[in-house]
Short mmCIF file of C-alpha atoms and ligand atoms in Angstrom, two decimals:
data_model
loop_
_atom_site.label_atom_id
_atom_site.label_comp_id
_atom_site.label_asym_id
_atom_site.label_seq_id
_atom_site.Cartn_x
_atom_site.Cartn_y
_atom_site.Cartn_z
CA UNK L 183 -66.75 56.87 -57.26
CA UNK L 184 -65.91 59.92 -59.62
CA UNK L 185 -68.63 62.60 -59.04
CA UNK L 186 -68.64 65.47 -61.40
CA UNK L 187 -69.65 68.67 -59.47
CA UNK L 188 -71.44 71.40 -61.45
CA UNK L 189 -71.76 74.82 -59.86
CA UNK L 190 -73.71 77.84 -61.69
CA UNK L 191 -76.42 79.74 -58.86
CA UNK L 192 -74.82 83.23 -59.02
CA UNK L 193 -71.90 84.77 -60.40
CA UNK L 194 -69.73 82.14 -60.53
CA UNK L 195 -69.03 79.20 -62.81
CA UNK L 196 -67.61 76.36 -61.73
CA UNK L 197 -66.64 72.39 -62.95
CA UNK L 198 -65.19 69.97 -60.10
CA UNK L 199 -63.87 66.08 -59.85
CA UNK L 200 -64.12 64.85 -56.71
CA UNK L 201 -63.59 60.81 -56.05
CA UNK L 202 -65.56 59.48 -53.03
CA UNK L 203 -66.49 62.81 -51.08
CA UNK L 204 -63.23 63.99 -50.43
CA UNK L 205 -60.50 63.81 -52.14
CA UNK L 206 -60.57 66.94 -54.88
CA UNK L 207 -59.11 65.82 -58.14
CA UNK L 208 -60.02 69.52 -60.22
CA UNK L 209 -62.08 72.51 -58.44
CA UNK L 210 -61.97 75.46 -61.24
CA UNK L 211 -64.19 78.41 -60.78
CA UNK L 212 -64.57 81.23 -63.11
CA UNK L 213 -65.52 84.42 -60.91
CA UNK L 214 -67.49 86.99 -62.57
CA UNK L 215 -66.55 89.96 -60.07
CA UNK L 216 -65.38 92.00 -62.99
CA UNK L 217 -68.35 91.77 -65.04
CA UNK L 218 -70.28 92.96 -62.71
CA UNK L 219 -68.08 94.97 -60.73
CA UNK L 220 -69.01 98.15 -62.46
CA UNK L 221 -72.90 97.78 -61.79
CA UNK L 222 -71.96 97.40 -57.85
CA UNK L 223 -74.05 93.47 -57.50
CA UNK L 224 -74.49 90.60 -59.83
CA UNK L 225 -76.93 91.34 -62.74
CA UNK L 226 -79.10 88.33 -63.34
CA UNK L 227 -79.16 88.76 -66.90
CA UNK L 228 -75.11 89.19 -67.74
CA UNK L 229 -74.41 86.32 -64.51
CA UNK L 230 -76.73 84.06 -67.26
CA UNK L 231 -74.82 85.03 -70.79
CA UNK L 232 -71.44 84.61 -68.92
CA UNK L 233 -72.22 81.24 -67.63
CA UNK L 234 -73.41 80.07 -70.91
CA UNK L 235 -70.00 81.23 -72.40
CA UNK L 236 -67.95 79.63 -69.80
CA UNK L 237 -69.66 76.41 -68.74
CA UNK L 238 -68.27 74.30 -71.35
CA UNK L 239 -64.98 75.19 -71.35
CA UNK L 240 -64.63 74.95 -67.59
CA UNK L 241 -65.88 71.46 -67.83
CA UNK L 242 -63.19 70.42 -70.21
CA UNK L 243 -60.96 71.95 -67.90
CA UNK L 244 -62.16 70.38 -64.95
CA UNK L 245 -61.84 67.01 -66.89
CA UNK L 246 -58.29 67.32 -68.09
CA UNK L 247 -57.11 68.64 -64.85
CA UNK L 248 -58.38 66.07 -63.12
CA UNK L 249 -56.93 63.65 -66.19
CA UNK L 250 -60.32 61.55 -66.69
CA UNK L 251 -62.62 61.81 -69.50
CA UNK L 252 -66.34 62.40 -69.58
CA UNK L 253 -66.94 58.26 -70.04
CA UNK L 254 -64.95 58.14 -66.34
CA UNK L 255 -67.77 59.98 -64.16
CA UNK L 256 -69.96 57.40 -62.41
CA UNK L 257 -72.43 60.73 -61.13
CA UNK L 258 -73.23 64.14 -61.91
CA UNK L 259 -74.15 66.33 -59.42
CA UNK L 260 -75.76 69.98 -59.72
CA UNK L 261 -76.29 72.57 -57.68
CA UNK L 262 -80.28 73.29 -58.41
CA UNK L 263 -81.04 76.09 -56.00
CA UNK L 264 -81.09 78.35 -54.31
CA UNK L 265 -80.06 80.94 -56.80
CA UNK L 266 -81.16 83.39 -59.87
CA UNK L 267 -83.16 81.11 -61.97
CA UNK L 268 -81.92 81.83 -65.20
CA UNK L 269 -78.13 80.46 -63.77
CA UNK L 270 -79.69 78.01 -62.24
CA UNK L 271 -80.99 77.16 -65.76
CA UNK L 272 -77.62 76.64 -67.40
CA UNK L 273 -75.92 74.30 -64.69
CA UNK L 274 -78.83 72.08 -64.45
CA UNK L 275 -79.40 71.50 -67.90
CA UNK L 276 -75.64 70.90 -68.80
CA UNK L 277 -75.96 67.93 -65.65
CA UNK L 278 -79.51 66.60 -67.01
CA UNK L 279 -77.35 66.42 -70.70
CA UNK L 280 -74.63 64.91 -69.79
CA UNK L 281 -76.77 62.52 -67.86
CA UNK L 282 -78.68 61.43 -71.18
CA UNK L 283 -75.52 61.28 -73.49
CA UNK L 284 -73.30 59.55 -70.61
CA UNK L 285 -76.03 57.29 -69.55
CA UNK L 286 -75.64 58.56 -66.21
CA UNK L 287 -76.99 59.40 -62.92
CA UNK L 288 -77.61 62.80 -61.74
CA UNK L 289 -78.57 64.35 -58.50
CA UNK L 290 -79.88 68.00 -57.83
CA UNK L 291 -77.67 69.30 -54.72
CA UNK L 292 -78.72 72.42 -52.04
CA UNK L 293 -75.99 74.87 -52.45
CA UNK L 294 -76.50 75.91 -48.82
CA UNK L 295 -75.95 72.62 -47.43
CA UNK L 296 -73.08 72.08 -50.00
CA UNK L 297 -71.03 75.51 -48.18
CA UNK L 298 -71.72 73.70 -44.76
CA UNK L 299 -70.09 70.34 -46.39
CA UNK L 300 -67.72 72.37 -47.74
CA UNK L 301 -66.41 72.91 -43.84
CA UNK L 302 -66.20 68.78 -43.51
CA UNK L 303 -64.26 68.37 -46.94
CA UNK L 304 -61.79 70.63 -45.85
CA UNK L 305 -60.78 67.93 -42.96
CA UNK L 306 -59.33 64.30 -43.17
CA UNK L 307 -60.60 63.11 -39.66
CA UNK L 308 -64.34 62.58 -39.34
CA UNK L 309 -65.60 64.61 -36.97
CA UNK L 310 -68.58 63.14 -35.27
CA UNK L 311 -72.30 64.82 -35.48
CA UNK L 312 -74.50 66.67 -33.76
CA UNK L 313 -72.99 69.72 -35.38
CA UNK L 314 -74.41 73.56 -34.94
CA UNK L 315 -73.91 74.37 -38.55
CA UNK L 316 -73.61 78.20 -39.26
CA UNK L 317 -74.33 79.69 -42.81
CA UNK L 318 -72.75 82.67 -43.72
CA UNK L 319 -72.94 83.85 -47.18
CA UNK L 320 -73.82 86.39 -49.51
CA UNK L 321 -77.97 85.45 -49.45
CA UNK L 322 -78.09 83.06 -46.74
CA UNK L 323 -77.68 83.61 -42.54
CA UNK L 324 -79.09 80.90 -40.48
CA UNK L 325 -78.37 78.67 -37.81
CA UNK L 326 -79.01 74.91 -38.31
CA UNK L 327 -78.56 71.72 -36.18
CA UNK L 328 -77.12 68.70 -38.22
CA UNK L 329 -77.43 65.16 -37.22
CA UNK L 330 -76.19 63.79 -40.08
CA UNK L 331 -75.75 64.64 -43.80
CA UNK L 332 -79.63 64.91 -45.11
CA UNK L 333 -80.62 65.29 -41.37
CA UNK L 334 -81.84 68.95 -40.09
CA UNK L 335 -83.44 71.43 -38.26
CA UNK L 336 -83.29 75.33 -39.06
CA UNK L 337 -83.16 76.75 -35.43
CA UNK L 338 -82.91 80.83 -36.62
CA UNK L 339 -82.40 82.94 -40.23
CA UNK L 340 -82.42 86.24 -40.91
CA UNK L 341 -85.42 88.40 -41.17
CA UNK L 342 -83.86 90.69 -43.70
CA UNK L 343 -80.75 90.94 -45.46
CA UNK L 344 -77.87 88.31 -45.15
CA UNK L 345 -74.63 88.99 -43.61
CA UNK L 346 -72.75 88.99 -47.04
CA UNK L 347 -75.52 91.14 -48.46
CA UNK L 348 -75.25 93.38 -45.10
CA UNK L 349 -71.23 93.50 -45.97
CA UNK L 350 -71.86 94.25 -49.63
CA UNK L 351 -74.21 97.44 -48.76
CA UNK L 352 -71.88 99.05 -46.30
CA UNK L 353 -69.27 98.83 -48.40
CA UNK L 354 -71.49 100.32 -51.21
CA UNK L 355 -72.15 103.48 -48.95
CA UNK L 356 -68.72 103.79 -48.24
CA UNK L 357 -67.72 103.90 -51.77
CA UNK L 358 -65.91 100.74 -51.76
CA UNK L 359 -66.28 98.28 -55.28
CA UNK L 360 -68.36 94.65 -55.24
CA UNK L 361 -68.33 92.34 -53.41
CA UNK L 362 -67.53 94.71 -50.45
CA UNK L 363 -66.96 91.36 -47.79
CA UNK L 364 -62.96 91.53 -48.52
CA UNK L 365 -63.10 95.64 -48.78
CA UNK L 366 -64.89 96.35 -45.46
CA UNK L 367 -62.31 93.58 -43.61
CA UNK L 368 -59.14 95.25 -44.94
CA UNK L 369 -60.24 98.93 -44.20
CA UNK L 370 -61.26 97.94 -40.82
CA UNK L 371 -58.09 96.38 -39.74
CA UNK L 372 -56.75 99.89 -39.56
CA UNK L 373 -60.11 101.25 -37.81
CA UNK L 374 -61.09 101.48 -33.97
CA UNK L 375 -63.75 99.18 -33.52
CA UNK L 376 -65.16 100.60 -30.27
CA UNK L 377 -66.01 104.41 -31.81
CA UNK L 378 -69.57 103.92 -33.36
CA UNK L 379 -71.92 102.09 -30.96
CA UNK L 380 -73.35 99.87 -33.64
CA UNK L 381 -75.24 97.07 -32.39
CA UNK L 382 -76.89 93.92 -34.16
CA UNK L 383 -80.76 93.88 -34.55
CA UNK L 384 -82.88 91.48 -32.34
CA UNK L 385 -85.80 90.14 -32.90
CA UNK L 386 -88.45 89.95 -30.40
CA UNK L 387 -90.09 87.07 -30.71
CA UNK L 388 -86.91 84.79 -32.11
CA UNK L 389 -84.46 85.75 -30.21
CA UNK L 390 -81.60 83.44 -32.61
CA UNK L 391 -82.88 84.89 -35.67
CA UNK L 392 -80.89 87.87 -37.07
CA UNK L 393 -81.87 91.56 -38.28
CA UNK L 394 -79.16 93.31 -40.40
CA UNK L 395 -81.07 95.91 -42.02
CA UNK L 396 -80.88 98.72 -38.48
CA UNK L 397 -77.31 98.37 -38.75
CA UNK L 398 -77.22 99.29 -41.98
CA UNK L 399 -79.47 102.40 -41.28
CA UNK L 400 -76.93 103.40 -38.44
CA UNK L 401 -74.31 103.13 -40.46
CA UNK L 402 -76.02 105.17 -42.96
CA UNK L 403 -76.69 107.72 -40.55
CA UNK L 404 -73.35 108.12 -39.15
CA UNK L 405 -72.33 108.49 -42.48
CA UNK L 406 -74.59 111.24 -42.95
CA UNK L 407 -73.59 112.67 -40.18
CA UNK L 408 -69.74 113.24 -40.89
CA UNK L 409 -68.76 113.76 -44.40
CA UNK L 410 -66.15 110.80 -43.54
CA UNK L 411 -62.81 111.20 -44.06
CA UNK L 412 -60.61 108.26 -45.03
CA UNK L 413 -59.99 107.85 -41.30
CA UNK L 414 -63.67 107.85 -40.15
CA UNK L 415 -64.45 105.23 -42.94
CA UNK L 416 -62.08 102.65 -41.19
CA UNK L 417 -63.51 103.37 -37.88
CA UNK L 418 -66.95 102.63 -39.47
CA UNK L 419 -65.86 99.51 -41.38
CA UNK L 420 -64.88 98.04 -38.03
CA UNK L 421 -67.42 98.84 -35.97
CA UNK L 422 -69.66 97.65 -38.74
CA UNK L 423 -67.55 94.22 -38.29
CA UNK L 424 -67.31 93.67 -35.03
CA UNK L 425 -71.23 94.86 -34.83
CA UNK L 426 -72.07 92.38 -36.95
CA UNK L 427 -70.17 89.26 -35.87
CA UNK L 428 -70.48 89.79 -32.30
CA UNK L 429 -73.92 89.38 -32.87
CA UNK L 430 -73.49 86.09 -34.80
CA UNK L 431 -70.95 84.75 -32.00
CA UNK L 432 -73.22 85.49 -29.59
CA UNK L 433 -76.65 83.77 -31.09
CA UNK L 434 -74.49 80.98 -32.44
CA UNK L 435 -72.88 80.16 -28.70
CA UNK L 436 -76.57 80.76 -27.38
CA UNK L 437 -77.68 78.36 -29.94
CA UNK L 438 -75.15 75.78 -28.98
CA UNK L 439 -75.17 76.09 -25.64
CA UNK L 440 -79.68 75.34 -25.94
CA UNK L 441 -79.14 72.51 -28.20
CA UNK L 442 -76.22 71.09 -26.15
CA UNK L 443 -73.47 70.96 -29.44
CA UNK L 444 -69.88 71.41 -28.94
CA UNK L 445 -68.84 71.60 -32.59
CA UNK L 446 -70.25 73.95 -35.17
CA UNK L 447 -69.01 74.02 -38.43
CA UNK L 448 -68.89 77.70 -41.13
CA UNK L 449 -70.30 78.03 -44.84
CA UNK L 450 -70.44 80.29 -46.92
CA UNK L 451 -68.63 83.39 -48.54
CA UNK L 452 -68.11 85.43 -45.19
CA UNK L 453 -66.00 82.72 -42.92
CA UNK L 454 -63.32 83.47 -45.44
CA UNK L 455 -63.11 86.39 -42.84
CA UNK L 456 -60.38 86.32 -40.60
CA UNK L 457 -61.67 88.63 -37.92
CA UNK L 458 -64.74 86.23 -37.94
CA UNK L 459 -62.57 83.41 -37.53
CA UNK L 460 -60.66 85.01 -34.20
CA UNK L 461 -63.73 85.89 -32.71
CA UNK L 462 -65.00 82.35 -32.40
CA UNK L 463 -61.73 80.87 -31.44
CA UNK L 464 -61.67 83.80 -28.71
CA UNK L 465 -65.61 83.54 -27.33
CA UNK L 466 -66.05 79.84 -28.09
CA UNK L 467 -62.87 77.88 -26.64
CA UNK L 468 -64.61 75.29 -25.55
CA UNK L 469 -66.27 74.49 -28.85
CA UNK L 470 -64.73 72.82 -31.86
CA UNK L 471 -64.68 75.21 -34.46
CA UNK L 472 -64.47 73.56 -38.30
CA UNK L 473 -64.14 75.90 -40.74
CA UNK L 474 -64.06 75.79 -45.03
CA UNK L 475 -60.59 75.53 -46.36
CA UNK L 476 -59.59 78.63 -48.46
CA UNK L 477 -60.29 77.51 -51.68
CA UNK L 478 -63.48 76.10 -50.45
CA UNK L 479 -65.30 79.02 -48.89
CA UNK L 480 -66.35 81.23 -51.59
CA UNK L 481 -68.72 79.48 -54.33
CA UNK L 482 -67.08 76.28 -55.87
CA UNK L 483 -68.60 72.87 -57.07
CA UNK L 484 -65.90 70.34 -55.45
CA UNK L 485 -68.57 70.83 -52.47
CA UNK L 486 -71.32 70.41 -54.77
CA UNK L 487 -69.67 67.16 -56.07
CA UNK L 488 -68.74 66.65 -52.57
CA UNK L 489 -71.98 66.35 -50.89
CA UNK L 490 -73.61 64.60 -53.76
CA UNK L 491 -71.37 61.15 -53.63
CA UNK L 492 -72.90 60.96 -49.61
CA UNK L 493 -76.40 61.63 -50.91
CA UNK L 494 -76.21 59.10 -53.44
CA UNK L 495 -74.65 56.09 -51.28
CA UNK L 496 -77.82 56.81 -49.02
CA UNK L 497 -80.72 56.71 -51.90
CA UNK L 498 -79.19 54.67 -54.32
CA UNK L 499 -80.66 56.40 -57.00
CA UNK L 500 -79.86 59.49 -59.01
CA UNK L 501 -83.08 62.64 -59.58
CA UNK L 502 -85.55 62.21 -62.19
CA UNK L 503 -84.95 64.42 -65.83
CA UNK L 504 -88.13 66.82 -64.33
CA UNK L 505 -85.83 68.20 -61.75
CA UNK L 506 -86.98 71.72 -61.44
CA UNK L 507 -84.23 74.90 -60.59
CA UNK L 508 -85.34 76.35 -56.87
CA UNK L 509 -84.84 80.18 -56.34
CA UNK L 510 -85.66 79.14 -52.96
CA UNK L 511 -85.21 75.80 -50.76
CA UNK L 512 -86.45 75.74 -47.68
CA UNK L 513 -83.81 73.72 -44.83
O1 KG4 Z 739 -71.16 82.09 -50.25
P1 KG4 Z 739 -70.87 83.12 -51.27
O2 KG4 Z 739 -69.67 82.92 -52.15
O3 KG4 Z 739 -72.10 83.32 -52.20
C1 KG4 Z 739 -73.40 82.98 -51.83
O4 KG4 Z 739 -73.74 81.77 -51.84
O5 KG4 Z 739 -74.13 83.93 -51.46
O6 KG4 Z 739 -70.74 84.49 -50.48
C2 KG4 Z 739 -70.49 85.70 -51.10
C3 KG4 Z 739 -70.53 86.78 -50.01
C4 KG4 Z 739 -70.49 88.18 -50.53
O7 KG4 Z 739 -71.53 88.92 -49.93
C5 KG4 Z 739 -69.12 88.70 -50.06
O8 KG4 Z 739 -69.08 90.09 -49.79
C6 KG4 Z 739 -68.92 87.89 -48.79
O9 KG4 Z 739 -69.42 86.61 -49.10
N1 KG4 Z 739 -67.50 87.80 -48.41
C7 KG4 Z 739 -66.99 88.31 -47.26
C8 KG4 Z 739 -65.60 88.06 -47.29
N2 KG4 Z 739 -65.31 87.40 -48.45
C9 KG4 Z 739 -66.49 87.24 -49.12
N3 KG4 Z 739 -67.58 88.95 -46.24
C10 KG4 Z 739 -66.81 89.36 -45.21
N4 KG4 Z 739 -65.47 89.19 -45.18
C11 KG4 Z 739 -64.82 88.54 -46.19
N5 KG4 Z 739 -63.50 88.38 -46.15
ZN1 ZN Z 740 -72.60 80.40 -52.07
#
């Protein structure tokens, strides 16, 4: 089965062929970091116009890389939400389009559960459920138990910002250009991690739910404190880090350990971290660890495509032409 996979929730556009799930025949994104680069964060309204402008011609690219034609697709898949609605717009209504000229199926897709599929793509061998699945990304931290694909349970998300979001503020205050995630882990490979005492939040009640936003105050405040030099700034940046991913190491092996998993698997933007990445493998040895392959981490629509082709074999049945966009979908 040839899925097209149609990716547009934020700032980047992105056409994929995938046959059957797995095997990738095209993945092109378009990244819009420049664009928005100079603002310091995606603005809604130029992530919309840029999509528009590039959809098109990053589906005929997706098509001739993967050496099919349009009539060849047996599903189109979209990711509907969550996302800025006006991006959402464009992605959904080029699927619901090609649906009516192609006389095709198509299916609306979560592009949070897509990043945690993203994880199982990147891997030949089945690997059997329950998983602990762990979403890191730029507006999305939670914690989720998986029993199958379509099957779940949120067990903890974050109160206030996400990790990504957390990562792209810090780096903002230290002066460093969007999206700060790949800044902050290169200056803090040449800072000492142990000089600021930053800590991750907790939250009273929920004790696997996360709280970003005090660490971002201390960091502001030890900012304010110094007048950093270049120094002091990698010192921050890695206490920042390891702050912040201790924290999710520790609720995510707490979490595993109460719902009795042994594998968790990564989405999102932030696994492509590779500090992140040692700290499991050094706090969780005796869990399987299955993490998004490089060019499957950061926003992409082979996952989108991906996921959809299981989805479908289950219902048999593509979404209706109504299919709203979702800012927000719930797990
Ligand atoms: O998953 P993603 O591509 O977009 C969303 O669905 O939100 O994630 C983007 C986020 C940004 O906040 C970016 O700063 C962060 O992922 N990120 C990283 C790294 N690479 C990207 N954060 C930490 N370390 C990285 N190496
Ligand atoms: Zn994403």
């Amino acid at each position: 089965m040839l899925v097209l996979g149609i990716e547009s929730t934020c700032d980047e556009t992105a056409c994929a062929v995938v046959r059957d799930g797995y095997e990738i025949l095209s993945n092109v994104v378009s990244s819009q970091i420049d664009l928005h680069k100079e603002f310091g964060g995606v603005v809604p309204e130029l992530a919309c116009r840029r999509h528009i402008d590039l959809i098109i011609p990053i589906l005929d690219e997706s098509l001739k890389l993967a050496n099919i034609n349009l009539q060849d697709l047996d599903l189109i898949a979209v990711a509907h939400g969550p996302g800025l609605i006006g991006a959402l717009l464009i992605g959904l209504n080029m699927a619901k389009s090609l649906a009516v000229a192609l006389k095709k199926p198509f299916i609306g897709i979560n592009h949070i559960e897509a990043h945690l599929y993203a994880a199982l793509m990147s891997h030949n061998e089945k690997i059997a459920f329950p998983y602990l699945g762990v979403v890191l990304s730029g507006g999305h931290t939670s914690l989720v138990l998986m029993e199958d694909i379509g099957t779940y349970r949120l067990i903890s998300q974050t109160v206030d910002d996400a990790i990504g979001e957390a990562f792209d503020k810090v780096a903002k205050m230290l002066g460093l250009p969007y999206p700060g995630g790949p800044e902050i882990e290169a200056l803090a490979r040449q800072g000492d991690p142990s000089r600021f005492p930053f800590k991750g939040g907790r939250v009273k009640t929920r004790p696997l739910d996360f709280s970003f936003s005090g660490l971002k105050t201390a960091v502001l405040y030890a900012l304010q404190d110094l007048a950093p030099t270049e120094s002091d700034k990698c010192d921050i940046a890695a206490s920042f880090q390891r702050a912040a991913f201790d924290d999710i190491v520790s609720k995510a092996l707490q979490a595993a350990s109460q719902y009795h998993l042994k594998t968790m698997i990564f989405g999102g933007g932030v696994t492509n971290n590779k500090y992140l990445r040692q700290l499991f493998a050094e706090r969780a040895p005796n869990c399987t660890l299955v993490w998004p392959s490089t060019g499957l981490s950061l926003d992409n629509a082979a996952m989108i495509a991906g996921l959809a082709y299981h989805h479908y074999l289950k219902r048999q049945k593509g979404d209706a032409l109504d299919l709203e966009p979702l800012v927000r979908i719930p797990f």
